[in-house]
Structure formats: C-alpha cells, structure tokens
PDB file of C-alpha atoms and ligand atoms in Angstrom:
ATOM      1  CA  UNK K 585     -64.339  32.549  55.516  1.00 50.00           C
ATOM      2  CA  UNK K 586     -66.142  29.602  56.439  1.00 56.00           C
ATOM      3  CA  UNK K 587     -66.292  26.648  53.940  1.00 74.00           C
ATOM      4  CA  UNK K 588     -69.935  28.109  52.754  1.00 88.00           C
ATOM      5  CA  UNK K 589     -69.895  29.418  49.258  1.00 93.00           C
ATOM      6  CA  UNK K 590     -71.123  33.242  48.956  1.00 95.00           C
ATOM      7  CA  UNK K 591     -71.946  34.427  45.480  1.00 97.00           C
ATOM      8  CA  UNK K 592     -72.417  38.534  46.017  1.00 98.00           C
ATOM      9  CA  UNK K 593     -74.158  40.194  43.080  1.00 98.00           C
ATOM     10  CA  UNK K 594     -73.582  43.867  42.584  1.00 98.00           C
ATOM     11  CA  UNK K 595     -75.696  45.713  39.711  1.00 98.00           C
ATOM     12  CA  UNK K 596     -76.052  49.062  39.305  1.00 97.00           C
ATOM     13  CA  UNK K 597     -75.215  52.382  36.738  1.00 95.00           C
ATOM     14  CA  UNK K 598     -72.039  53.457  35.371  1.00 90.00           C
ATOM     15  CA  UNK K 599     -69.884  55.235  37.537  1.00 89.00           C
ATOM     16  CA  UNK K 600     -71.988  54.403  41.132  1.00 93.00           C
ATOM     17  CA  UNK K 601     -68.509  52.913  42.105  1.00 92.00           C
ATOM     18  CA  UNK K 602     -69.593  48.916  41.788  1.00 95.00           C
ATOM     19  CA  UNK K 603     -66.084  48.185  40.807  1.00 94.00           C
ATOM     20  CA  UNK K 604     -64.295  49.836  43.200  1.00 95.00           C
ATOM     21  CA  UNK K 605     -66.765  48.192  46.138  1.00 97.00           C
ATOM     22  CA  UNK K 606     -67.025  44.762  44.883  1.00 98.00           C
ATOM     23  CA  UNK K 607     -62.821  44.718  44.434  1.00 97.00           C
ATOM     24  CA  UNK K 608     -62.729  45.699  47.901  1.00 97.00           C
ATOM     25  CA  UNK K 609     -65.390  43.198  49.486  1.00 98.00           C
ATOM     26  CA  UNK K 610     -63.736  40.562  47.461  1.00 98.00           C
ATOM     27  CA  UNK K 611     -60.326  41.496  49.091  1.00 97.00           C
ATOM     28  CA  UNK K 612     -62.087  41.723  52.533  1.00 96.00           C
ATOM     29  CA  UNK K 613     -63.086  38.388  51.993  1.00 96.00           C
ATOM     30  CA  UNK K 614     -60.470  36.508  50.393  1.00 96.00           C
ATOM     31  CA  UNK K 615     -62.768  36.062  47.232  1.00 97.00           C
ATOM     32  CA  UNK K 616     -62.598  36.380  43.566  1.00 97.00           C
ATOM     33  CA  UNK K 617     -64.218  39.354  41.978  1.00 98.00           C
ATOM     34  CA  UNK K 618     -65.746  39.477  38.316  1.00 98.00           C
ATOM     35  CA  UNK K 619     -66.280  42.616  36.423  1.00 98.00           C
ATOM     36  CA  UNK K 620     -68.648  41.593  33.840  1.00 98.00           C
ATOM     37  CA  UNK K 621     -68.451  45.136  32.213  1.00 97.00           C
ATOM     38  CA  UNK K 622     -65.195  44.476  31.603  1.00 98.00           C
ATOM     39  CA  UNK K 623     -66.314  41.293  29.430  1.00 98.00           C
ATOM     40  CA  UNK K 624     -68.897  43.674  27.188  1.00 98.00           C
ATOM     41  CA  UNK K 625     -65.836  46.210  26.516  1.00 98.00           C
ATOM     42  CA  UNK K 626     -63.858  43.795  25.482  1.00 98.00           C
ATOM     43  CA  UNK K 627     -66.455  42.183  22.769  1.00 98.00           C
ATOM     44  CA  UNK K 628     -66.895  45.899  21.977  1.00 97.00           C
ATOM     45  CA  UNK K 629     -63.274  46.515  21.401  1.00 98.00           C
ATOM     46  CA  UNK K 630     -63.440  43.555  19.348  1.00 98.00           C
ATOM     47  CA  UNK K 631     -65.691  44.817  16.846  1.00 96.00           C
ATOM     48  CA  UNK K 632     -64.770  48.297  16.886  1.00 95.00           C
ATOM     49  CA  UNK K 633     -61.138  46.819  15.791  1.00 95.00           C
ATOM     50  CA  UNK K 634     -63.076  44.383  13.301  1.00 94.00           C
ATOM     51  CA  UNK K 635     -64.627  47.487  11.600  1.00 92.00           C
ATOM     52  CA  UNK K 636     -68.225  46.097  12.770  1.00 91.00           C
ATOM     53  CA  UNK K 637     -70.892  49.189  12.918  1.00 83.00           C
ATOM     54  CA  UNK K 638     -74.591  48.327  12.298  1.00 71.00           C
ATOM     55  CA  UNK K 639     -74.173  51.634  10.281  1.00 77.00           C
ATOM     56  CA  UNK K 640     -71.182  50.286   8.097  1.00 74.00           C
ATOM     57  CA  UNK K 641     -73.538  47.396   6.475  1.00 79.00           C
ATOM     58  CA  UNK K 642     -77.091  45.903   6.099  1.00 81.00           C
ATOM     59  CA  UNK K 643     -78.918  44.393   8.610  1.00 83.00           C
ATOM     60  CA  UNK K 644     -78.315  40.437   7.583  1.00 85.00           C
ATOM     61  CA  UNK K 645     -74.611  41.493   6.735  1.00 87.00           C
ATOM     62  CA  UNK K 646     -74.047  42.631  10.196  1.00 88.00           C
ATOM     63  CA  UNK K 647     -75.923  39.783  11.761  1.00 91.00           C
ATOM     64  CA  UNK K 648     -73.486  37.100  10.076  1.00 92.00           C
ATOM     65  CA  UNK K 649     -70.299  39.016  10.539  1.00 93.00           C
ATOM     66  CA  UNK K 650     -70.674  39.512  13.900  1.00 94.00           C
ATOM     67  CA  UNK K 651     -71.972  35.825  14.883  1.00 96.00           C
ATOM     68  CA  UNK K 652     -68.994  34.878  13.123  1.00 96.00           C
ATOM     69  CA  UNK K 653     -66.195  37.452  14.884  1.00 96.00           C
ATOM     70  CA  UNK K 654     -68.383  36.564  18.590  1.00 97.00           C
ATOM     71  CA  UNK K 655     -67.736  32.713  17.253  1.00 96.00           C
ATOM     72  CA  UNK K 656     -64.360  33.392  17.209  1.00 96.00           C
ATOM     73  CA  UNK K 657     -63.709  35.898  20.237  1.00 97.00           C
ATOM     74  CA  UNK K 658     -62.523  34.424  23.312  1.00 98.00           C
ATOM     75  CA  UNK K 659     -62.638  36.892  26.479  1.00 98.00           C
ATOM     76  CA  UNK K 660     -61.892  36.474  29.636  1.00 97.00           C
ATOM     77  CA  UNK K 661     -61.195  38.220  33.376  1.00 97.00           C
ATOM     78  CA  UNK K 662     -59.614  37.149  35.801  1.00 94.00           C
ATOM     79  CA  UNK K 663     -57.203  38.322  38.558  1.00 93.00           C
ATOM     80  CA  UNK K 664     -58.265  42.032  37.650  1.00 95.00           C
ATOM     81  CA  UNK K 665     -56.935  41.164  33.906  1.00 97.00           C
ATOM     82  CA  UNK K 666     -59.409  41.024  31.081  1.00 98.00           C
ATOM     83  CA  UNK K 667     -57.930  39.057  27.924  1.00 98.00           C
ATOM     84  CA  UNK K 668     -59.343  39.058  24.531  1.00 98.00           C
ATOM     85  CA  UNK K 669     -57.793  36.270  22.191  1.00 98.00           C
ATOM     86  CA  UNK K 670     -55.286  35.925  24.879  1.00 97.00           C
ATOM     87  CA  UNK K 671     -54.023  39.563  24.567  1.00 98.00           C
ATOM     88  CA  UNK K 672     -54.875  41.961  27.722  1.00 98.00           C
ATOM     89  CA  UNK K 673     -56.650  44.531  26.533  1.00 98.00           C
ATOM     90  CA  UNK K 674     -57.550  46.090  30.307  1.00 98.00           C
ATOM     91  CA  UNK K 675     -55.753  49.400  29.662  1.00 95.00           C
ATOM     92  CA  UNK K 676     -57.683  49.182  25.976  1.00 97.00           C
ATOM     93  CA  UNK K 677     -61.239  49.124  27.149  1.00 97.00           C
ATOM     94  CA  UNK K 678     -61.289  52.470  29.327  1.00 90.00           C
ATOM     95  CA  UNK K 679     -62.145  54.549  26.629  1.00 87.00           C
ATOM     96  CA  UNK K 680     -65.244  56.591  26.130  1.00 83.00           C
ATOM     97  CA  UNK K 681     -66.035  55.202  23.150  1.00 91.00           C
ATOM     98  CA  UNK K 682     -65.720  51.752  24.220  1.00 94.00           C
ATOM     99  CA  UNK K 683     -68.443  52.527  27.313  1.00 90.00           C
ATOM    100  CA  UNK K 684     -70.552  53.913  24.477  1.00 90.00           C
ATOM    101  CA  UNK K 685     -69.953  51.101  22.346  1.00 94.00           C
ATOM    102  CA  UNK K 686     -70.238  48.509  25.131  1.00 95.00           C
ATOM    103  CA  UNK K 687     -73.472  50.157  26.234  1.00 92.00           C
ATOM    104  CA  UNK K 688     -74.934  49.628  22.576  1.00 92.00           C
ATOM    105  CA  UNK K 689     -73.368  46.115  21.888  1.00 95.00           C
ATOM    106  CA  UNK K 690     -74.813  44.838  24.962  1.00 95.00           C
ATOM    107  CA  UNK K 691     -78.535  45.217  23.951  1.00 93.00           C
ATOM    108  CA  UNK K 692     -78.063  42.369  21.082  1.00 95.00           C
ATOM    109  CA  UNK K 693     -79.247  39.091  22.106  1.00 95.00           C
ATOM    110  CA  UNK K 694     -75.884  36.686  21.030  1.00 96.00           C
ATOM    111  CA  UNK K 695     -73.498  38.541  22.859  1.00 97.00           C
ATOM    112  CA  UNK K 696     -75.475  38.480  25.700  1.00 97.00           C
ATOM    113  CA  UNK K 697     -75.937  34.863  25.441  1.00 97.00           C
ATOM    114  CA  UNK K 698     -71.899  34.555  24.890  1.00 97.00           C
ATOM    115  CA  UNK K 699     -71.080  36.039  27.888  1.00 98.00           C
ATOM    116  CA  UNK K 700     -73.626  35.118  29.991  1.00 98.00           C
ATOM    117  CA  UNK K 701     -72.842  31.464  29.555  1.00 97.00           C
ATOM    118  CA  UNK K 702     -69.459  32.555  30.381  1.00 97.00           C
ATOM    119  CA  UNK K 703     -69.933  34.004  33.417  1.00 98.00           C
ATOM    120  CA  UNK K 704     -72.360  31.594  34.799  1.00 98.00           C
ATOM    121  CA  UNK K 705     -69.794  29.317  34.577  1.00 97.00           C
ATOM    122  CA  UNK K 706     -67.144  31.808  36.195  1.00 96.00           C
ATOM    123  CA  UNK K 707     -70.068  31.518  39.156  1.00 96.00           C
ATOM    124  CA  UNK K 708     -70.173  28.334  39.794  1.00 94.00           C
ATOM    125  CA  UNK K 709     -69.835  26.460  42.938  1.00 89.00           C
ATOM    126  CA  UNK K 710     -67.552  29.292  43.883  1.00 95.00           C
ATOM    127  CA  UNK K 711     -67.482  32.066  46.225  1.00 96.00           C
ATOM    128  CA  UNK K 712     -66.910  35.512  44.636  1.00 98.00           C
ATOM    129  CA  UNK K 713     -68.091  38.893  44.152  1.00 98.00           C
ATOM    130  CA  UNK K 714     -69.561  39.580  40.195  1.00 98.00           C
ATOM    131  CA  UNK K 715     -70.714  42.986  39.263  1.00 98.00           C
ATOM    132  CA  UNK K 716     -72.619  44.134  36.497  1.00 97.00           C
ATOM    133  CA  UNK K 717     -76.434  45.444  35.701  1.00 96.00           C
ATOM    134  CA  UNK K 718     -78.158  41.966  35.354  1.00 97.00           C
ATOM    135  CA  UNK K 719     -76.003  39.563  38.127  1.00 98.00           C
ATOM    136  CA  UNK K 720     -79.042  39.696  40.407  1.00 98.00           C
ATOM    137  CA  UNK K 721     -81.966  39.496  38.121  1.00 97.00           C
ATOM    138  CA  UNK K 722     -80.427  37.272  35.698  1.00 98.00           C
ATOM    139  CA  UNK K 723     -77.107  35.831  35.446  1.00 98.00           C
ATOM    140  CA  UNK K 724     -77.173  34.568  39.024  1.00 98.00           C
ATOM    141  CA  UNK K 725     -80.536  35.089  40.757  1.00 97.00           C
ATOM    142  CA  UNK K 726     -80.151  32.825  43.204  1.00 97.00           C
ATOM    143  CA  UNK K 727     -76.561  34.798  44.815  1.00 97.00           C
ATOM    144  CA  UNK K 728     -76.736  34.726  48.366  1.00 96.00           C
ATOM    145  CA  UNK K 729     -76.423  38.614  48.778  1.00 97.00           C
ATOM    146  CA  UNK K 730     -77.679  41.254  46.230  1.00 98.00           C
ATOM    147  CA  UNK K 731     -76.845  44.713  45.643  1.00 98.00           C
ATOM    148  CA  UNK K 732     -78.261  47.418  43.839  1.00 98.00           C
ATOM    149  CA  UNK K 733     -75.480  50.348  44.363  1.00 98.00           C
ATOM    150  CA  UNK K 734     -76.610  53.554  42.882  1.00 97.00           C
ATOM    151  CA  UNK K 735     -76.014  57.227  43.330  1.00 96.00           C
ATOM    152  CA  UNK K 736     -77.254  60.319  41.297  1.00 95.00           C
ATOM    153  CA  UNK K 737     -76.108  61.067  37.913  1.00 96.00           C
ATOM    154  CA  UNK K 738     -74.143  64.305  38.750  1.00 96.00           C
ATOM    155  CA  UNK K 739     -72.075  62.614  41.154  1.00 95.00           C
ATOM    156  CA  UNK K 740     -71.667  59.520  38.988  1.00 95.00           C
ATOM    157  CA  UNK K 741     -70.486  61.911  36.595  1.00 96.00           C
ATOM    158  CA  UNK K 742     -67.742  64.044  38.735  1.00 95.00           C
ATOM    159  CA  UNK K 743     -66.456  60.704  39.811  1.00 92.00           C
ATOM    160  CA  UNK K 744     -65.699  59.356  36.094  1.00 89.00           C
ATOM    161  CA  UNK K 745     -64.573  62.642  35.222  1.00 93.00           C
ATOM    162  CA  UNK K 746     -62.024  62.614  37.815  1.00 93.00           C
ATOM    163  CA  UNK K 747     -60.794  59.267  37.208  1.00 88.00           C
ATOM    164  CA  UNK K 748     -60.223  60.326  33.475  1.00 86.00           C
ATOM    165  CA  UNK K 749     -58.477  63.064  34.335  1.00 93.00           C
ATOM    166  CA  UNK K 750     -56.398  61.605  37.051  1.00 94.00           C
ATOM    167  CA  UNK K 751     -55.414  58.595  33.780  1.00 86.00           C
ATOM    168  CA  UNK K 752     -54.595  62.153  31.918  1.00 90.00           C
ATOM    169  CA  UNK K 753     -57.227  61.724  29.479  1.00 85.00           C
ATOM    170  CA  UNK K 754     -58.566  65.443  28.195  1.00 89.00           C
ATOM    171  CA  UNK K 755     -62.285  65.245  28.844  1.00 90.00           C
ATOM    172  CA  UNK K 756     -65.084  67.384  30.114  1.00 95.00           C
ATOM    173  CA  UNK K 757     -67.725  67.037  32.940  1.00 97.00           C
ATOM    174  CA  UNK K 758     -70.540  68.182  30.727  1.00 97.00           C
ATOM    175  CA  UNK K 759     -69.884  65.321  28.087  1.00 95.00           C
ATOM    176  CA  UNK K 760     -69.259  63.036  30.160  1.00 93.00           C
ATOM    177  CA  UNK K 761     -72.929  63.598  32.389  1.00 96.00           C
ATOM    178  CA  UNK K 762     -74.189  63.482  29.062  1.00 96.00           C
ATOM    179  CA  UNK K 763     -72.630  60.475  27.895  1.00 92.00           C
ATOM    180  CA  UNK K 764     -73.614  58.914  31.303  1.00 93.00           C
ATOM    181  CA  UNK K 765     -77.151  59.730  31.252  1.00 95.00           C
ATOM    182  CA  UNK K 766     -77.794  58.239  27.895  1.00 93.00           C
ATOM    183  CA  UNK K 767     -75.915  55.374  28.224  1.00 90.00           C
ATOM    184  CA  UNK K 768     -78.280  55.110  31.995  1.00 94.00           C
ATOM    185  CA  UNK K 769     -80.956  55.340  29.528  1.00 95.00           C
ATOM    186  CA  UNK K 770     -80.185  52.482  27.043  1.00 92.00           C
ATOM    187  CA  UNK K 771     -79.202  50.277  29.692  1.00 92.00           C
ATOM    188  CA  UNK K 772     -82.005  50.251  31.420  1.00 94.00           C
ATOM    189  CA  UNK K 773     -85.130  50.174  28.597  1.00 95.00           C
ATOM    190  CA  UNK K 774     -83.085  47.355  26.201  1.00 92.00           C
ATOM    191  CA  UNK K 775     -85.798  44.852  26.546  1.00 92.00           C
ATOM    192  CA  UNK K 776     -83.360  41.854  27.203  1.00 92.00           C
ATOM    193  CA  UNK K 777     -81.828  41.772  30.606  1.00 93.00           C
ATOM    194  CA  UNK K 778     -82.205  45.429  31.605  1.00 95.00           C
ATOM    195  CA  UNK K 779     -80.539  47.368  34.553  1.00 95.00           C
ATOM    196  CA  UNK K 780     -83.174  46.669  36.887  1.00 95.00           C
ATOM    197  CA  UNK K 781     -83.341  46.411  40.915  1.00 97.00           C
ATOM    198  CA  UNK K 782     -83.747  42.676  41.850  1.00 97.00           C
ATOM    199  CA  UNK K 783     -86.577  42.474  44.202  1.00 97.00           C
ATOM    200  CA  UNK K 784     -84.663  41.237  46.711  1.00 97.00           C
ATOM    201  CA  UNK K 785     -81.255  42.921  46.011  1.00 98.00           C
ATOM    202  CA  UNK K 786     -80.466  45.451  49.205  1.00 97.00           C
ATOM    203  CA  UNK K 787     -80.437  49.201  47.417  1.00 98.00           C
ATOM    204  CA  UNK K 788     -77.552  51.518  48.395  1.00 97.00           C
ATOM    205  CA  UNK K 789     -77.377  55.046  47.486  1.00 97.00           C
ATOM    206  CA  UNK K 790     -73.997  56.472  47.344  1.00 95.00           C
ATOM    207  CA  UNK K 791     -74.340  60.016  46.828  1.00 94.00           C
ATOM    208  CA  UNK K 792     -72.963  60.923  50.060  1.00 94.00           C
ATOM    209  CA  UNK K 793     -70.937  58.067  51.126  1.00 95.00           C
ATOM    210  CA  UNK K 794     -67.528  57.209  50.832  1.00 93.00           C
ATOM    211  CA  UNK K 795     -66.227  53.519  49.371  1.00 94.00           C
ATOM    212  CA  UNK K 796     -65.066  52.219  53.208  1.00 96.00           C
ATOM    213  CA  UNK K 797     -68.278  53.589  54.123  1.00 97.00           C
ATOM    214  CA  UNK K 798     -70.214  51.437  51.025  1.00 97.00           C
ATOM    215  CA  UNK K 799     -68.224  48.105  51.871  1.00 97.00           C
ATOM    216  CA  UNK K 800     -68.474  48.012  55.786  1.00 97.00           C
ATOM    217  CA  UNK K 801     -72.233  48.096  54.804  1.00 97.00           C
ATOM    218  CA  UNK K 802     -72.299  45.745  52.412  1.00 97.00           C
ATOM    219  CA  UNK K 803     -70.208  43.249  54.763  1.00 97.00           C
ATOM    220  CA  UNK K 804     -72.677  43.336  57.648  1.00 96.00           C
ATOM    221  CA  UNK K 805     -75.077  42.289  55.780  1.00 94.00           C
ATOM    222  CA  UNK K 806     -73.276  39.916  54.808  1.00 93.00           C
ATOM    223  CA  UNK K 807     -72.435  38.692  58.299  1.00 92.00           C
ATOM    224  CA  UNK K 808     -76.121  39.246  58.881  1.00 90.00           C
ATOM    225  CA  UNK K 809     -76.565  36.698  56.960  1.00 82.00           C
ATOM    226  CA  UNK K 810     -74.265  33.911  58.895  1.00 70.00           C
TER     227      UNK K 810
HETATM  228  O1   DC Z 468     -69.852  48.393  33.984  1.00 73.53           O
HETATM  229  P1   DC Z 468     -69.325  48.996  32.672  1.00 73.53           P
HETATM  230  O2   DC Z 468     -69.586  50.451  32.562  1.00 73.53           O
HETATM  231  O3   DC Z 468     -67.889  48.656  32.451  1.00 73.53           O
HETATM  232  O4   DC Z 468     -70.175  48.240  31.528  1.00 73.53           O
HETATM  233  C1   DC Z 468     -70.071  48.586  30.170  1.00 73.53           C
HETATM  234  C2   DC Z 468     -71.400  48.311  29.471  1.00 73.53           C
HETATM  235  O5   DC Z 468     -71.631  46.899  29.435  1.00 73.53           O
HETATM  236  C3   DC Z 468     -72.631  48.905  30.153  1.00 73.53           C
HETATM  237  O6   DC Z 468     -72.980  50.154  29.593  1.00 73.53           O
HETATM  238  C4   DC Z 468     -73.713  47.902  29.921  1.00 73.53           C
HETATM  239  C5   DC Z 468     -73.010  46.613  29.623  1.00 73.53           C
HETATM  240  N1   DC Z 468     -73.161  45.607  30.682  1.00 73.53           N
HETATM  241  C6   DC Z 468     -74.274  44.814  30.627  1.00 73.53           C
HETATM  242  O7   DC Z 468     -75.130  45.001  29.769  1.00 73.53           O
HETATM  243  N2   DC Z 468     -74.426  43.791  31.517  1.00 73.53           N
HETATM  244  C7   DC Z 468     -73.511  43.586  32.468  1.00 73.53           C
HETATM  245  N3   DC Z 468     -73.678  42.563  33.329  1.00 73.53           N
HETATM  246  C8   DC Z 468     -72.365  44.422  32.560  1.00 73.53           C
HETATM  247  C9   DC Z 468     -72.233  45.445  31.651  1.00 73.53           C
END
C-alpha cells in the first residue's frame, strides 16, 4: 500500500458473506477490518444479560434503563476480538438469538448514536475495511470504495446454516431462512439508517460466486481506482 488512506465500506444482508470478504481484503491489503455487527451483538448481549426486553417493562421504564446500561457499556473490536466491559464476548454473540436481538436493538435511535460515534472514530484518518448495513450511506459516506454485497435469501440461508452446524450448534435450514428473511425485513424498513444501497456503492451479487472470486473483484476496483 501506498501512503494514501483507503476507507472500504461493505453493507449488505445477513449471511451475503461481508465478513468473510472484508477480513480477506483487509488481509490482502495489510489493513484493519471492522465488523460493526459485531458492535450491535455485543450491546444486545448486554441487555439480554441485563434482563432489558421492551416487553419486560413500560415504555419510559425501558427508555431510562437502557440509556443508563448503554451509558455504562463500553464495546469494542479490534484485531477480530469484540470486548464488552473489557471481557471478549466474540464466541458469546454468535447466537441466534443475539442476531435476532441485535437486529431489533439496532432500530433504537441511542444505540445507534453510541456506536456510530464509535466507529466513526475507529474510521478516522485510517485505512481499513468496515462492514455493516449503513457504512456507505451513513457512518462513512465519503469511503473511497463502496460495496453493496448481496446474494439471495436461500443461499444466504444454506451458508449460515452450515456455519452453525460446522460450530455444532443443532439448528435447521427452514428456521434459519425464516429467521433471515425477517430479520432482512426489519433491517431494511427501520426508518433510521436502513440497509440501503449507497448510490454510489458498486453492487455484487454472490449467489454464484465463491469468496476468492468476491475479493479479486472487489480489489480491482480498488486498483481501478489508483
Ligand atoms: O452483521 P450482523 O448480522 O452481525 O449484524 C447484526 C445486526 O446488527 C443486524 O441485524 C443489523 C445490525 N447492524 C446495523 O444495524 N448496522 C450495522 N452497521 C451493522 C449491524
């Protein structure tokens, strides 16, 4: 790498294989990589442990315990670690509850504000490779290369599915499409920050391509780009 600082935004669905992609253009280019999902599982982890369901309690009772638990939360990710309080919590977070929690956590205002401070500050005046569903439109819209890496719902489904499996988790394709489809749905209609395609962001379907076959992509147009 040059001494030019490249910010590379990857958004996208659950399961279109962001992670996987941005960990390996960040390796291919000597750069840091931020998984911002990461951050919103841990905050959800938080609460779950906390007891905090907008079901268990009134509206203005939820509102102040959770300002105060966010107040005192401190997460963080870095060298594929995510910390909450200072305790790694990366195994904790891969859960199916947690991506359901996460998914519904992430449409209140606060949190979003909490970590999008966060990693704005994670992105600056540094080259790396952030994904998420609102890097491009939102948390840094002016990155020098956007991504919107998608692929159909079935397939996004057989790939979570297998990675469950392969972690030994019992779980079964149907639930999981299920699972996957309505969390698709609630990220993308929340009406803060939604996953959205960033008019300028370069879309990639995945369907039928392999990760090698994603990231050599990905990194010419990146050299494209000088
Ligand atoms: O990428 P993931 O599946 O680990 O993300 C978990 C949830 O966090 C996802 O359903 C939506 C939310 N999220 C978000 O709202 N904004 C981001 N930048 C990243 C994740």
């Amino acid at each position: 790498m040059t001494g030019k600082i490249i910010r590379i935004a990857i958004d996208g669905p659950g399961g279109a294989g962001k992670s996987t992609v941005a960990k390996a253009v960040a390796r291919r280019l000597d750069i840091d990589y931020i998984d911002t999902g990461a951050m919103y599982r841990a905050i959800a982890y938080k609460f779950l442990s906390e007891g905090l369901t907008p079901d268990s309690m009134g509206e203005s009772d939820f509102k102040s315990s959770m300002n105060k638990i966010l107040a005192g939360s401190k997460v963080d990710y870095s060298q594929g670690i995510t910390t909450l309080d200072g305790k790694d919590v990366s195994r904790d977070i891969r859960t199916s509850e947690i991506s359901a929690a996460a998914s519904a956590f992430s449409a209140i205002p606060e949190v979003r504000e909490k970590l999008v401070r966060l990693q704005r500050d994670m992105a600056c005046r540094r080259s790396l490779v952030m994904d998420g569903r609102d890097i491009g439109t939102n948390v840094i819209k002016d990155a020098e290369i956007k991504i919107f890496l998608t692929a159909s719902p079935e397939e996004r489904a057989r790939r979570r599915y297998e990675e469950l499996i392969s972690k030994g988790q019992k779980v079964q394709y149907a639930s999981i499409l299920s699972e996957m489809k309505k969390r698709d749905h609630n990220d993308s209609s929340r009406s803060i920050n939604p996953l959205v395609k960033a008019e300028d962001a370069i879309l990639i379907d995945s369907s039928n391509m392999d990760v090698d076959q994603v990231v050599d992509l990905i990194c010419s147009e990146i050299e494209k780009q000088g």
